[in-house]
Short mmCIF file of C-alpha atoms in Angstrom, two decimals:
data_model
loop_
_atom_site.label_atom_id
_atom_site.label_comp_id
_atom_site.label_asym_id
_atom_site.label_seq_id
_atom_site.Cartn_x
_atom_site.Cartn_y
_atom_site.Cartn_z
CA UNK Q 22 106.27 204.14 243.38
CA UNK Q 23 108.34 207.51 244.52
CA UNK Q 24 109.72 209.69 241.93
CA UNK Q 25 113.07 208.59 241.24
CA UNK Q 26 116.04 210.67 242.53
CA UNK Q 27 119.61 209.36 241.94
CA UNK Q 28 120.30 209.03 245.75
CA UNK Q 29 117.88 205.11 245.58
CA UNK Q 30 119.59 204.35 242.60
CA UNK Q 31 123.25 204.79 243.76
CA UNK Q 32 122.07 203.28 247.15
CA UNK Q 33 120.51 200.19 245.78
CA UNK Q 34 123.60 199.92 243.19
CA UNK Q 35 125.91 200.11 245.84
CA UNK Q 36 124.07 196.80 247.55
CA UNK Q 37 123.67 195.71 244.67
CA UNK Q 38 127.08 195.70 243.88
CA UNK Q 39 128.04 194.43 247.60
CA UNK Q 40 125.59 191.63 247.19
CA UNK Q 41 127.17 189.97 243.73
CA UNK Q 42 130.18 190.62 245.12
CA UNK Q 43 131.14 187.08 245.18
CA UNK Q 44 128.55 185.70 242.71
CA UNK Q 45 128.42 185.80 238.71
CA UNK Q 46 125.75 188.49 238.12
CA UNK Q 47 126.94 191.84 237.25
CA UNK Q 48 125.68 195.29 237.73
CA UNK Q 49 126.33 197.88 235.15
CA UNK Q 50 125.57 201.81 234.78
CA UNK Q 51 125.92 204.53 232.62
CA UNK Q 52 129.37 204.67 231.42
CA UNK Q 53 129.77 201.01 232.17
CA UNK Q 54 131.03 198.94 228.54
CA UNK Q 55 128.18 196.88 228.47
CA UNK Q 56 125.22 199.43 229.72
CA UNK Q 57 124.03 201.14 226.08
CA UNK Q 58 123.81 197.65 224.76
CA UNK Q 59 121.80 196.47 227.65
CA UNK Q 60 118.98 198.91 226.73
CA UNK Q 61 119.29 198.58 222.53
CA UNK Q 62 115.41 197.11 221.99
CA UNK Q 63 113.49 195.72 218.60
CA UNK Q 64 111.71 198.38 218.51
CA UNK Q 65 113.65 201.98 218.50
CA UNK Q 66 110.73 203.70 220.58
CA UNK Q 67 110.82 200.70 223.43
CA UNK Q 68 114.48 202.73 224.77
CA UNK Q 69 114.56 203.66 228.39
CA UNK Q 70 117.88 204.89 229.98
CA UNK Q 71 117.85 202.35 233.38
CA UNK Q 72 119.63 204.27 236.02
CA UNK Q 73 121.17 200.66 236.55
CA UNK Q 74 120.61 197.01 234.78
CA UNK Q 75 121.59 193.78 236.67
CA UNK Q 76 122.43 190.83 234.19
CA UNK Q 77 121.35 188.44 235.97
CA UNK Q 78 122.55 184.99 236.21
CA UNK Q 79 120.17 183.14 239.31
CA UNK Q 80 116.78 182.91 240.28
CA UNK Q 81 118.56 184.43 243.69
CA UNK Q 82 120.25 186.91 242.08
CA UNK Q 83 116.91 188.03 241.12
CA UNK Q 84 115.06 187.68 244.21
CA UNK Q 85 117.94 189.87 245.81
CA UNK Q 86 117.59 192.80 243.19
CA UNK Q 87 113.52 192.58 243.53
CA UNK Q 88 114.06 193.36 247.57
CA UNK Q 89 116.67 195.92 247.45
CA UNK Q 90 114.90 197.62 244.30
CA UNK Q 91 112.03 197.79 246.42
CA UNK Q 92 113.62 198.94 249.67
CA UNK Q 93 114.87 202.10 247.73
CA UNK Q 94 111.53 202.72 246.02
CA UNK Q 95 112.88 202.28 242.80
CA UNK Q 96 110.85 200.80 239.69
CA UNK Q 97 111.89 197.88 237.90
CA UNK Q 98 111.66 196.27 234.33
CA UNK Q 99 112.47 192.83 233.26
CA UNK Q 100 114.33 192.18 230.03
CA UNK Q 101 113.91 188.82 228.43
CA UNK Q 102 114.41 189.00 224.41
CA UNK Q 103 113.77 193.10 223.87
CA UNK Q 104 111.35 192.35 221.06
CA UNK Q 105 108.12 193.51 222.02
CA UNK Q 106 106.92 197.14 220.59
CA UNK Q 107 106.08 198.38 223.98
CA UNK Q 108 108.16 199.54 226.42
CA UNK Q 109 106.97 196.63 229.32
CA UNK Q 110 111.12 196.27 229.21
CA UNK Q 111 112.05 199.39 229.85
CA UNK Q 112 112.74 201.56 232.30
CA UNK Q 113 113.28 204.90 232.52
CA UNK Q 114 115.81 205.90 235.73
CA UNK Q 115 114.71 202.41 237.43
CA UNK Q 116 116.93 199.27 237.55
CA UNK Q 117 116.39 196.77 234.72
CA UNK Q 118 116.95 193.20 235.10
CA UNK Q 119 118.49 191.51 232.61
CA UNK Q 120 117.67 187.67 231.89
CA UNK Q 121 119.59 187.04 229.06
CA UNK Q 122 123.07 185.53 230.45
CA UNK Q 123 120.28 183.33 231.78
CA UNK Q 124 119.78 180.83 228.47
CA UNK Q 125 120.78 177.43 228.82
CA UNK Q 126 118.94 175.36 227.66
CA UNK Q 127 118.53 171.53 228.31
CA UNK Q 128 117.08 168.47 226.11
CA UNK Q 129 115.76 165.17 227.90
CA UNK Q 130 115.10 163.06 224.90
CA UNK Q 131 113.56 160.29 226.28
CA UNK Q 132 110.62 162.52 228.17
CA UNK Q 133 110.35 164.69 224.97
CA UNK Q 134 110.96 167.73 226.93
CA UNK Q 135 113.26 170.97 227.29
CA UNK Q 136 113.84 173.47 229.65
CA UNK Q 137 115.48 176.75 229.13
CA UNK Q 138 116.41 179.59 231.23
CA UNK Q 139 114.40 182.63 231.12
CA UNK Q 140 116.51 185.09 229.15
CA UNK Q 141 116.90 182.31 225.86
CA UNK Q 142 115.78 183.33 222.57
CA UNK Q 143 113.74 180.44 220.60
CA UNK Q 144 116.84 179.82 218.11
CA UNK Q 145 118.80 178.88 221.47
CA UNK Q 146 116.04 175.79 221.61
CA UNK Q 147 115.49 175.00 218.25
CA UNK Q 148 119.39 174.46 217.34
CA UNK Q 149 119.61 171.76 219.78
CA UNK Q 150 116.17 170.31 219.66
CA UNK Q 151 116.54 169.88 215.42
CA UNK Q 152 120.11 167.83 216.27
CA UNK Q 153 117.71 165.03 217.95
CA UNK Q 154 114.84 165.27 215.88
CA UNK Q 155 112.77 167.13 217.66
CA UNK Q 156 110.60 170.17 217.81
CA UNK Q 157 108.44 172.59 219.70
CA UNK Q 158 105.56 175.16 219.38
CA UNK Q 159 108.28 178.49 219.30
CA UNK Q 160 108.66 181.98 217.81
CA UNK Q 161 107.94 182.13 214.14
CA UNK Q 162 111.46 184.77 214.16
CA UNK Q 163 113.96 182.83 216.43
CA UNK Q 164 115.46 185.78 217.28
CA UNK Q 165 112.91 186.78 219.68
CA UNK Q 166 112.97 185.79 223.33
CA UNK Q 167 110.73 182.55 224.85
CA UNK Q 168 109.52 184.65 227.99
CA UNK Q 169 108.11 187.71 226.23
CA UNK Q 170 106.00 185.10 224.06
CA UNK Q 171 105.36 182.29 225.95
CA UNK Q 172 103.91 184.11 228.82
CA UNK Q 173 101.70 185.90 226.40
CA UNK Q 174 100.09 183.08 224.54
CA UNK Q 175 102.40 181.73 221.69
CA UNK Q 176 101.48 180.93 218.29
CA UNK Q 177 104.31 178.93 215.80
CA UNK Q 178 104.37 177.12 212.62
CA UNK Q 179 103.68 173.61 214.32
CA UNK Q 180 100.22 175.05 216.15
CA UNK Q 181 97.87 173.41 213.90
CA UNK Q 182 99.33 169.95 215.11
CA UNK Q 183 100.12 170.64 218.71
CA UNK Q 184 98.67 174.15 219.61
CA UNK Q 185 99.87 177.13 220.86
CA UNK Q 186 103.66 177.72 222.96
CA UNK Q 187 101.39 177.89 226.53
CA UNK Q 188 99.63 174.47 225.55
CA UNK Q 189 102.97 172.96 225.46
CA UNK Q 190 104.21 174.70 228.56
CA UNK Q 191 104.53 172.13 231.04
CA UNK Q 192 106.06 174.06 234.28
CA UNK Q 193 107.65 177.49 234.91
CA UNK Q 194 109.86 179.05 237.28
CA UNK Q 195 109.01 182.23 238.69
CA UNK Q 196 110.56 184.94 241.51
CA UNK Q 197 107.55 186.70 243.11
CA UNK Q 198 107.49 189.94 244.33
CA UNK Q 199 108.71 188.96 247.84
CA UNK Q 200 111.23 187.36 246.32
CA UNK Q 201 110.29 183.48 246.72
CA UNK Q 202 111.35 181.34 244.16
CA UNK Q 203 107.94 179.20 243.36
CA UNK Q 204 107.50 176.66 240.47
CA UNK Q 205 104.30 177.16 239.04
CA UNK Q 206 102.36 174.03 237.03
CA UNK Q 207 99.08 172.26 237.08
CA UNK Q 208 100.17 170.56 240.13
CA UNK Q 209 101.80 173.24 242.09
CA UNK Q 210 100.67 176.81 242.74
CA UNK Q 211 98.20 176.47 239.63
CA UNK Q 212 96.56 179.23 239.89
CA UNK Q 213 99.68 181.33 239.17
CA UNK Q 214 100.08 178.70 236.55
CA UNK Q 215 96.74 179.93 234.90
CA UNK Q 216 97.53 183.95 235.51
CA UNK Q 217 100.83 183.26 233.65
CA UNK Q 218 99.65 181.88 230.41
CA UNK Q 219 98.43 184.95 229.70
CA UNK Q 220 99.41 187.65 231.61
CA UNK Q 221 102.71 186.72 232.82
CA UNK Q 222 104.80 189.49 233.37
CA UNK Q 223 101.76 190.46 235.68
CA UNK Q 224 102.82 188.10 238.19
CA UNK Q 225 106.63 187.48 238.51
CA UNK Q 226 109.55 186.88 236.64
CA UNK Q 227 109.84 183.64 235.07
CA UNK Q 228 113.53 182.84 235.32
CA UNK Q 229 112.63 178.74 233.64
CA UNK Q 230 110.28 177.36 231.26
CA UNK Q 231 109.76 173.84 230.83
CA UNK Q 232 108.22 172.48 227.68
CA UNK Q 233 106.62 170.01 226.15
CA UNK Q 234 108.48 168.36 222.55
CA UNK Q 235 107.70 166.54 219.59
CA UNK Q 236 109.18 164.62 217.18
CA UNK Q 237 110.16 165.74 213.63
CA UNK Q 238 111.19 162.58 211.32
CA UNK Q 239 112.21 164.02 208.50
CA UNK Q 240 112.74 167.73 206.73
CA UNK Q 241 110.02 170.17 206.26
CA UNK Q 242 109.46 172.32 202.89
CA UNK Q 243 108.90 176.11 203.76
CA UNK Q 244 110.07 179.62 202.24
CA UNK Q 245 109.18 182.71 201.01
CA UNK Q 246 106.95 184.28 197.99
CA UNK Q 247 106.87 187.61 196.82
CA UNK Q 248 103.58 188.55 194.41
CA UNK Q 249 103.08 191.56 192.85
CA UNK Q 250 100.38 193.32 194.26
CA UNK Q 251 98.34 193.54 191.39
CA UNK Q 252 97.46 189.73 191.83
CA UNK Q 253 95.39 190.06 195.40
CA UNK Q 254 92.53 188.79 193.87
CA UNK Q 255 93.63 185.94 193.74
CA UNK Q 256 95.68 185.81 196.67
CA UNK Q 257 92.92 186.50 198.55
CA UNK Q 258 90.69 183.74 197.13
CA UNK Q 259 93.37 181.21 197.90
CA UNK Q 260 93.61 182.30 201.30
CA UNK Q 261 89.93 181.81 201.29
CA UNK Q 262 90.29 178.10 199.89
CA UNK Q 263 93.33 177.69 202.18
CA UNK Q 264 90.93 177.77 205.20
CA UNK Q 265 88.36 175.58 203.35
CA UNK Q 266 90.64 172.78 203.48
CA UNK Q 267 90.88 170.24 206.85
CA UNK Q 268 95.22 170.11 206.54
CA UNK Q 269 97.15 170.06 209.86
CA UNK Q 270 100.49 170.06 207.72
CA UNK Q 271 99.88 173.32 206.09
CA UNK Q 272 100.34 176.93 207.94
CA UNK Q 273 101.39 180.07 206.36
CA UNK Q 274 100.79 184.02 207.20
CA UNK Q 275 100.41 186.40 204.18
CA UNK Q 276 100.90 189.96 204.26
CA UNK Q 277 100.71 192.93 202.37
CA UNK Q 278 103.46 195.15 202.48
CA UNK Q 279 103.55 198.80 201.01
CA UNK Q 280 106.48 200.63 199.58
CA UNK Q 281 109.60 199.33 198.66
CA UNK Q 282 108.19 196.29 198.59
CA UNK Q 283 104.69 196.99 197.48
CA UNK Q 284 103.47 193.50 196.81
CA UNK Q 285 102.65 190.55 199.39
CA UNK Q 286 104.58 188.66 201.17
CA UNK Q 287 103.70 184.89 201.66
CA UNK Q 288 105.78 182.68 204.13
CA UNK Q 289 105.05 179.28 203.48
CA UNK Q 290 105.31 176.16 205.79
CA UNK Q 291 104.43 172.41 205.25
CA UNK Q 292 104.83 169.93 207.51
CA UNK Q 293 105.50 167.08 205.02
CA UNK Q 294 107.78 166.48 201.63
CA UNK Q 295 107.89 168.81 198.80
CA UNK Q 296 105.72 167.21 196.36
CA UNK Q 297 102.87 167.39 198.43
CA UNK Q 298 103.98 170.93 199.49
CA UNK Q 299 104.18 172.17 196.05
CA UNK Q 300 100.57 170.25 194.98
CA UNK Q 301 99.11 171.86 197.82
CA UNK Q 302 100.60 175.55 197.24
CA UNK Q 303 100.49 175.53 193.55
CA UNK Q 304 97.89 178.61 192.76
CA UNK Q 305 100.62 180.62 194.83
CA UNK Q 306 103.42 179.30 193.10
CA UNK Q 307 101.60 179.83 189.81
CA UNK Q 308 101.27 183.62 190.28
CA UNK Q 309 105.06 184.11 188.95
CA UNK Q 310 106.10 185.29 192.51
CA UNK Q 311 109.11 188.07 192.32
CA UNK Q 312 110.89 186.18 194.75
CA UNK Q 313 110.64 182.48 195.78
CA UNK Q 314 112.80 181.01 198.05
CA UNK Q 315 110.94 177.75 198.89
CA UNK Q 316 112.68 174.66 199.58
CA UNK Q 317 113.16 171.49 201.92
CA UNK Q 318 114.80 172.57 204.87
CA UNK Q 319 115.45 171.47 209.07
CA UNK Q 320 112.69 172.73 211.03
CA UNK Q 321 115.39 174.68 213.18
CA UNK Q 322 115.81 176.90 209.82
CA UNK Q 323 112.29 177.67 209.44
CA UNK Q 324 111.71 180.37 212.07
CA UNK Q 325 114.96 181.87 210.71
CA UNK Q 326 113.64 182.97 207.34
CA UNK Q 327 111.74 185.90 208.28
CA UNK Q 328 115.25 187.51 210.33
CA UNK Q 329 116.41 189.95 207.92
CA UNK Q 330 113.00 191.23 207.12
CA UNK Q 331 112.86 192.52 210.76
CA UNK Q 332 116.18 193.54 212.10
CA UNK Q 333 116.24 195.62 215.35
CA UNK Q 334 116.83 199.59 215.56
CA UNK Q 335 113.58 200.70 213.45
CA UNK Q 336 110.45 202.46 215.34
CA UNK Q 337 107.70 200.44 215.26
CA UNK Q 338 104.79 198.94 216.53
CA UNK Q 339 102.32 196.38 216.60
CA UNK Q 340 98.20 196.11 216.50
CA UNK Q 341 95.72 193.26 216.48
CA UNK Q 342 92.41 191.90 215.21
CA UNK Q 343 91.13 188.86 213.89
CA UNK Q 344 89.27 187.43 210.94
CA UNK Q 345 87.26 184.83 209.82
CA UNK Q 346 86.93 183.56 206.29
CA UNK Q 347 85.97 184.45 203.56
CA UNK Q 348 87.93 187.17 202.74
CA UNK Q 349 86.78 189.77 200.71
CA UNK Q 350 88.40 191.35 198.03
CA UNK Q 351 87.09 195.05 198.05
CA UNK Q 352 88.60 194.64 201.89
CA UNK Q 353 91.85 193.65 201.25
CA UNK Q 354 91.87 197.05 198.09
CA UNK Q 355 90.56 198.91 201.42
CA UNK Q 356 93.15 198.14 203.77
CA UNK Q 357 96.34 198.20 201.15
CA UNK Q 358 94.66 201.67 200.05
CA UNK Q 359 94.75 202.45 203.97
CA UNK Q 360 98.73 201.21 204.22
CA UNK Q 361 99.45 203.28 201.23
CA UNK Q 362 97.73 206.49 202.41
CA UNK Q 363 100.16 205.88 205.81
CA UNK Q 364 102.90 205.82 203.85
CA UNK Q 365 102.57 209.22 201.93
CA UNK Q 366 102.01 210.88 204.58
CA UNK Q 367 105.04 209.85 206.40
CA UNK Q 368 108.06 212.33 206.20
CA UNK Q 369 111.18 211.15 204.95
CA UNK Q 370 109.93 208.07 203.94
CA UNK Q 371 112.51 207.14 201.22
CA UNK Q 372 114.27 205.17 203.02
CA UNK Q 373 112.04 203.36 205.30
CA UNK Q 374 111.56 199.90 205.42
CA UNK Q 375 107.49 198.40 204.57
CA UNK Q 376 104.92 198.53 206.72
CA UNK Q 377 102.63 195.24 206.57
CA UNK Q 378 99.01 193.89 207.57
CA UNK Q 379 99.71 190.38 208.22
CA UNK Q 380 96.73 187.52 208.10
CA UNK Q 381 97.81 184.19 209.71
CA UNK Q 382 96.21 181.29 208.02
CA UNK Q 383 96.57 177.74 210.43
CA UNK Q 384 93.82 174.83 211.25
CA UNK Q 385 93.03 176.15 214.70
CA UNK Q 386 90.74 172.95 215.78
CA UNK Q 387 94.26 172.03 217.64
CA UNK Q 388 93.88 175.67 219.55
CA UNK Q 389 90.01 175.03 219.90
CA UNK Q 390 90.14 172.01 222.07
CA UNK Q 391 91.77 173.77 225.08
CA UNK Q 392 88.73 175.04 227.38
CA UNK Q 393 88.47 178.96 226.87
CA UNK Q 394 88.49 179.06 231.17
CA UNK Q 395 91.91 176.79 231.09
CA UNK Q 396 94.03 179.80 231.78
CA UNK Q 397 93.88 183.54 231.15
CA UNK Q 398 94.66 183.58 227.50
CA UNK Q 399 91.43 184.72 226.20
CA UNK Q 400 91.44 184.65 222.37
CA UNK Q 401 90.84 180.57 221.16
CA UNK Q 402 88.04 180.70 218.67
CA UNK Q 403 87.59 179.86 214.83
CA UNK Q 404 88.80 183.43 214.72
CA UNK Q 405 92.41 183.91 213.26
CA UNK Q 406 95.25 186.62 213.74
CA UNK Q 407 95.52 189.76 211.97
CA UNK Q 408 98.45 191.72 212.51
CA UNK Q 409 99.29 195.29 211.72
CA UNK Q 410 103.03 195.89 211.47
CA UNK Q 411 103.54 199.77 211.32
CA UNK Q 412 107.20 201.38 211.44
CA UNK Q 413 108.64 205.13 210.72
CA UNK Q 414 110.96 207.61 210.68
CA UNK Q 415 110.26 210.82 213.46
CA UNK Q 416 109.26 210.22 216.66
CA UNK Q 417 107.16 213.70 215.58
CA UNK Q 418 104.63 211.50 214.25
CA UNK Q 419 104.53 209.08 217.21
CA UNK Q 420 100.41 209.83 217.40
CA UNK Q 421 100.04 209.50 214.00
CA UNK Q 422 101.32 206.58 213.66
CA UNK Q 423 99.09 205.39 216.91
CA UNK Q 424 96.15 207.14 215.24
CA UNK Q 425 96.76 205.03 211.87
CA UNK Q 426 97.53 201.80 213.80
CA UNK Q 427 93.72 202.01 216.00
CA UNK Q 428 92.02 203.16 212.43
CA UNK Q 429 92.93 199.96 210.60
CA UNK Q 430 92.47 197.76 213.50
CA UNK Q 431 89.21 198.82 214.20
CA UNK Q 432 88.50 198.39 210.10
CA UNK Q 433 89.46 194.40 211.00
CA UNK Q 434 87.32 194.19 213.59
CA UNK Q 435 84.45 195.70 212.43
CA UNK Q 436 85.02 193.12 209.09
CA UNK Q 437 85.45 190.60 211.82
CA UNK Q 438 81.59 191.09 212.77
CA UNK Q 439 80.60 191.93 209.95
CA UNK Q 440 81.40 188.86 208.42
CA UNK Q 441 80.26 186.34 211.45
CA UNK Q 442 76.94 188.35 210.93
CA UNK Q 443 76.54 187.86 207.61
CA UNK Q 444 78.10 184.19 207.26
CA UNK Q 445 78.15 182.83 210.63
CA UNK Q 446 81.05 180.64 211.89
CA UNK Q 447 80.92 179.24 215.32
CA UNK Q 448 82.73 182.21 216.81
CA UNK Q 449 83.30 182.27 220.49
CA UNK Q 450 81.47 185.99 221.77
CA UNK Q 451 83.59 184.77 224.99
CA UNK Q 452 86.92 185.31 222.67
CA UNK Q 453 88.32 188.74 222.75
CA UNK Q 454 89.50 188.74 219.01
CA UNK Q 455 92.58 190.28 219.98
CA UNK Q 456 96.32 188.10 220.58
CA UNK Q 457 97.70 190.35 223.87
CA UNK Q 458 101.27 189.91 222.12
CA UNK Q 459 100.71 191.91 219.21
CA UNK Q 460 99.05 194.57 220.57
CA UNK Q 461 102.17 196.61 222.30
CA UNK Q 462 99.79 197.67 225.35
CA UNK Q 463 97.92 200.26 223.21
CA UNK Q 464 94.54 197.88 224.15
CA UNK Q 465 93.23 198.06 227.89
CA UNK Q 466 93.88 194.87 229.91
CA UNK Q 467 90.12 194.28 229.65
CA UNK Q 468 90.39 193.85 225.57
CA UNK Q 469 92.80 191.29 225.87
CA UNK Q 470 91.32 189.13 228.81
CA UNK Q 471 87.85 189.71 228.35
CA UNK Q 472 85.50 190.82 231.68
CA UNK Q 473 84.96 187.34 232.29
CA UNK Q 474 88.68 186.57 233.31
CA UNK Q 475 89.67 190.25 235.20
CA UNK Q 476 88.30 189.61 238.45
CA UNK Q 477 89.95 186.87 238.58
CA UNK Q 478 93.37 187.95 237.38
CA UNK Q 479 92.72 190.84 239.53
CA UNK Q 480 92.26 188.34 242.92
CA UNK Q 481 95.55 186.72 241.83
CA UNK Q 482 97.61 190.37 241.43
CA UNK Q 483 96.06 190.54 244.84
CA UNK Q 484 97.53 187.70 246.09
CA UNK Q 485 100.99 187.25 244.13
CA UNK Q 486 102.32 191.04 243.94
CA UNK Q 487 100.11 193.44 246.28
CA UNK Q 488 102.20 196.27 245.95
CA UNK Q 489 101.97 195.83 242.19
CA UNK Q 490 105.62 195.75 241.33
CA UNK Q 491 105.16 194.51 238.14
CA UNK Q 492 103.30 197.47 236.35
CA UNK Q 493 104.94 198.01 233.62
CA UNK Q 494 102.87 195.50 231.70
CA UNK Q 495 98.69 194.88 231.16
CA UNK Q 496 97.36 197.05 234.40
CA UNK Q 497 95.68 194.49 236.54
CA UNK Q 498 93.88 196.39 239.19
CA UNK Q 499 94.36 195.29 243.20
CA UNK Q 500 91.20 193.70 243.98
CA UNK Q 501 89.66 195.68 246.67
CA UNK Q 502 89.41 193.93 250.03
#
């Protein structure tokens, strides 16, 4: 793309602004009411000052922004929920387009499905799927956009029963580069279908998802613990016995969190009544937790709990690895030693919030059954998610922080091999170890699909977006004609 001057942008804003005239999207730029709160992201770093943002209400609306964006030169970034780490949407001088005035969202009962626009956050589908008794692979914070996570893979509390949030996507709505308006499914256009569940900011912007639902018949238990960190011994050996166990009910993530917390934090799920919750959990809940705020509760509350943990405005970032079991001990001391270390070293670091390295624990079998060459996600395997949740203070230490985040991951995944070598467990070599969501773009495109799946992503960027419009995500090289 041309450098950007502020003649494009106060052309294309003028058209812009022509073009809406008589329709409900609205253009805003600096000075405008709503602009600063158009670019407020998750993550504190992820700011860009747009030199314009469209909040968009129609798949047209967006088509008409892509061409005139495009006519001026002028680089563009698509907002869905604002919580990824990275700055994918972002842009700095270019014209963002806004998708959140786009979130209705729409039950059909009897088909077991729902369909909401592309700027909905998954609390905006769990409210109104939890008044009919249903439920859906979402967000395990509701306050994160569907898009941002859907198109990226998806992994929820209800994954050991009915997979990840792409296995449940039925059909999505996308406006291409060119600005066509294409539905993309396993009956129409499905190879886009397969870039998208994956890489799908790569390709378009999805303005409507379609899922697939399931039914919920009665409450589910779920909460959080808080353990001292003194007791990761045996923590870690009931995480260990936790993935000995064949239970589709059970899921939980456990992470340890430094300073002020300094302990672990356990977020507990079961898909069942409280007796058998409590039976099943009962080493946990045995370890007098600090905090415990387990209890039977609507599946719409459960991806609420985490909320205030996380609330936006902090800088931070995200890294990935996986793990198999078992666990170790003396690597869990080595990684909370490594979290500690970051922390020290971190000026002004009174008042910061924890930093965490979070292991999910689910039955994955459900994840396992999807062919590995289904689609471009490229991580199904015995293999489970680690995630490394850094956040600070100065923007000074921006490459420290970067530095700190590829050390430990790199510690994961060499105790990833390290442990299939010395215990073997089925692991996929075609599985890249690495979930594309948590890993903020600091991992080359070719660590989250794998070489097996870039030339063919690659023919697809080809073929959907030549000109490579959408950049600001994983970069997907032109295949060479």
């Amino acid at each position: 793309m041309p450098a950007l001057t502020q003649t494009p942008i106060r052309a294309a804003t003028t058209e812009l602004e022509d073009a809406f005239a008589l329709r409900a999207s609205t253009v805003l730029t600096p000075g405008s009411s709503e602009y600063e709160s158009s670019l407020k992201r998750w993550a504190l770093q992820a700011e860009k000052p747009a030199g314009a943002v469209v909040k968009v209400k129609s798949a047209e609306d967006v088509a008409t922004t892509l061409q005139l964006a495009q006519k001026h030169g002028i680089e563009i970034a698509v907002l869905g929920g604002g919580h990824g780490t990275n700055a994918a949407s972002s842009t700095d001088g270019g014209i963002l387009i806004d998708l959140t005035p786009m979130n209705k969202v729409t039950v059909d009962v009897e088909k077991k499905t729902a369909t909401a626009g592309g700027g909905a956050r998954w609390e905006d589908i769990d409210l109104p799927l939890g008044q009919v008794g249903l439920a859906t692979v979402g967000g395990r914070v509701n306050n994160t956009g569907i898009g941002g996570l859907t198109l990226g893979g998806g992994y929820g509390w209800l994954s050991s029963k009915h997979g990840m949030v792409i296995d449940n996507l039925l059909s999505a709505e996308l406006v291409l580069a060119d600005g066509r308006i294409v539905k993309a499914s396993t009956q129409k256009n499905s190879d886009l279908f397969w870039a998208i569940r994956g890489a799908g900011q790569c390709f378009g912007v999805a303005t409507q998802f379609t899922y697939q639902v399931h039914g919920l018949d009665y409450p589910v238990w779920a909460g959080q613990l808080i353990i001292k960190e003194g007791k990761y011994e045996p923590v870690v050996a009931f995480i260990n016995e936790f993935l000995q166990k064949v239970n589709r009910e059970a899921s939980m993530t456990c992470a340890f969190a430094t300073a002020p917390i300094a302990g672990f934090i356990c977020s507990l799920f079961y898909d069942g009544p409280q007796d058998k919750a409590e039976q099943f959990y009962a080493p946990l809940l045995a370890l007098e937790p600090v905090t415990n705020t387990t209890r039977v509760m609507p599946y719409c509350e459960v991806n609420s709990m985490t909320n205030k943990q996380v609330p936006w405005g902090s800088n931070r970032i995200l890294r990935s690895s996986s793990f198999v079991p078992p666990l170790k001990t003396e690597f869990m001391a080595t990684i909370m030693q490594e979290l500690r270390d970051y922390r020290a070293n971190l000026t002004n670091n009174a008042d910061l919030p924890p930093s965490t390295c979070l292991f999910e624990l689910t039955d994955n079998r459900e994840l396992q059954r999807v062919p590995h060459d289904a689609m471009s996600f490229a991580n199904r395997g015995p293999q489970l998610n680690v995630m490394l949740f850094l956040q600070w203070g100065s923007r000074e230490q921006d490459g420290f922080v970067r530095d700190t985040a590829n050390k430990i991951a790199h510690m994961c995944d060499d105790e990833l091999q390290r442990t299939v070598r010395e215990y073997g467990s089925g692991y996929n070599p075609r599985a890249v170890g690495q979930y594309g969501n948590y890993d903020g773009l600091l991992a080359p495109a070719k660590d989250i699909f794998g070489e097996d799946k870039m030339g063919k992503l690659s023919i697809l960027k080809t073929k959907y977006d030549p000109n490579n419009v959408f950049h600001t995500s994983y970069a997907i090289s032109i295949a060479k004609s």
